[in-house]
Amino acid sequence: MLTFPFTEADPIQYPGPPPKTSQVVIVGGGIIGVTTALFLASRNIPVTLLEKGRVAAEQSSRNWGWIRKQGRDADELPIVIEASRLWRQLADECGEDIGLNQTGVTYLANSDKDMAKFEEFMKIAAIHELDTRLLDADETAKLISGMSRRFKGAMTTPSDMRAEPWLAVPALARLAVRKGARIVENCAARALEISAGRVKGVWTEAGYIETSSVLVAGGAWSSLFLRRHGVAIPQLSVRVTVAATEPMPEVYSGAAADDHIAFRRRQDGGYTLAAGGSHLLYLGPDAFRHATQYLPALRDNPFGTRYFPFAPSGYPDGWSTPRDWAPDSASPFEKMRVLNPAPEPAGLRSVEHNFKRLFPQFESVRLKAGWGGMIDAMPDVVPVVDQVRAVGGLFVATGMSGHGFGIGPGIGRVVSDMIQGNETGHDLSRFRLSRFYDGSPVRLGPAL
């Protein structure tokens, strides 16, 4: 079986060196960092993006490739509606085939309880005039042909889209560079230089960059980087297993999921498969530090998370991962250039079995690739998108909680304007960092 296409052995596309000065420095070369750089460069703002390994090599290319408005948190929805428009615009601008197709997203209901959740989202969808609709059992069977079981019904949004993440994010990075952004791969940001309560620069493994604005968009690594500077984010990372099949007959052109299996039609004629609601959490120091804040999510879905006591060496919340280091010495980010978790063999067998059970007309389901990914999660399943009030010029966009790819261009545009001091066009109070420390109760986003 083939492994994931991105590794730290891949050729460096953006070798640097980094500049001595840059108006804005972005830490992290995933979908959020890349699109923020793209929008800043479009405004002729000098911006440098630092990536410790390779652009898009971690979760931004390992996700399911869904671009959905359906099932979003009510406060995320306006941004993802904008993101959907931006995906079309940027796909045209980059001039590359990124597999962007409007083929719909469908959630399948196993029970009346599932249908009740869908009906709750329909109220939000109506406010925003989405084309989301509920289907009964007969309509569901007609939408996705050949399913072996009869579902209670479904919720579907025909205007939702899909794209190929490992094509899309690198293509957007190339577009950002053409617009004037500077990207430097294999160059870890080690630490911030802070003076009189403001960012003054960034120490990297290749030297110092003077700057007045820094965005930390490091995905699973954001909390580790910021904690060194006294900025605490209750972010954890969970491991998921994903697989790609060989080309198969089409049963549905879009993406769909129930409690057991999620599948998406791929550009190559196969399907991307994953478990519908299962992930693995490594129990490290941060997991225990933030445990109480995750209790509401645990109570809401007590069987969705499995636990393992030790993360592999070098992982962000590993027991042996350093929490402090000097700017002139190697950091944890250099020791783990690409976070490349192995897929769980049992997980691969499970998605293969569940897909075959749902579509028994397939004589076999042959997997051509399997991979793992680390999803950066927050206690309320919505991200942090904010300016750090205690440190002038420091911004953070992280904890996308599995929603980052689809909403990425919208967050990138919002953060680019936030950094410039412009109006963002959206109410971002839901995403403030202080919600975890100002006594606000944890308000869970929808588990859809």
PDB file of C-alpha atoms in Angstrom, residues 50-53 184-191 202-206 331 333-334 337:
ATOM      1  CA  LEU A  50       7.876  30.053   7.706  1.00  0.00           C
ATOM      2  CA  GLU A  51       7.252  26.311   7.426  1.00  0.00           C
ATOM      3  CA  LYS A  52       9.340  23.940   9.535  1.00  0.00           C
ATOM      4  CA  GLY A  53       8.907  21.129   7.008  1.00  0.00           C
ATOM      5  CA  VAL A 184      10.613  29.541   3.345  1.00  0.00           C
ATOM      6  CA  GLU A 185      10.403  25.783   3.892  1.00  0.00           C
ATOM      7  CA  ASN A 186      12.585  23.695   6.186  1.00  0.00           C
ATOM      8  CA  CYS A 187      12.873  26.760   8.404  1.00  0.00           C
ATOM      9  CA  ALA A 188      11.373  26.463  11.878  1.00  0.00           C
ATOM     10  CA  ALA A 189      10.347  29.498  13.880  1.00  0.00           C
ATOM     11  CA  ARG A 190      11.979  28.913  17.248  1.00  0.00           C
ATOM     12  CA  ALA A 191      10.799  31.836  19.351  1.00  0.00           C
ATOM     13  CA  VAL A 202      11.098  36.070  15.211  1.00  0.00           C
ATOM     14  CA  TRP A 203      14.065  33.830  15.873  1.00  0.00           C
ATOM     15  CA  THR A 204      14.332  31.082  13.276  1.00  0.00           C
ATOM     16  CA  GLU A 205      16.800  28.282  12.759  1.00  0.00           C
ATOM     17  CA  ALA A 206      18.176  30.350   9.858  1.00  0.00           C
ATOM     18  CA  SER A 331      13.625  23.376  18.925  1.00  0.00           C
ATOM     19  CA  PHE A 333       9.883  21.857  15.506  1.00  0.00           C
ATOM     20  CA  GLU A 334      13.181  20.974  13.850  1.00  0.00           C
ATOM     21  CA  ARG A 337       9.740  18.415  10.393  1.00  0.00           C
TER      22      ARG A 337
END
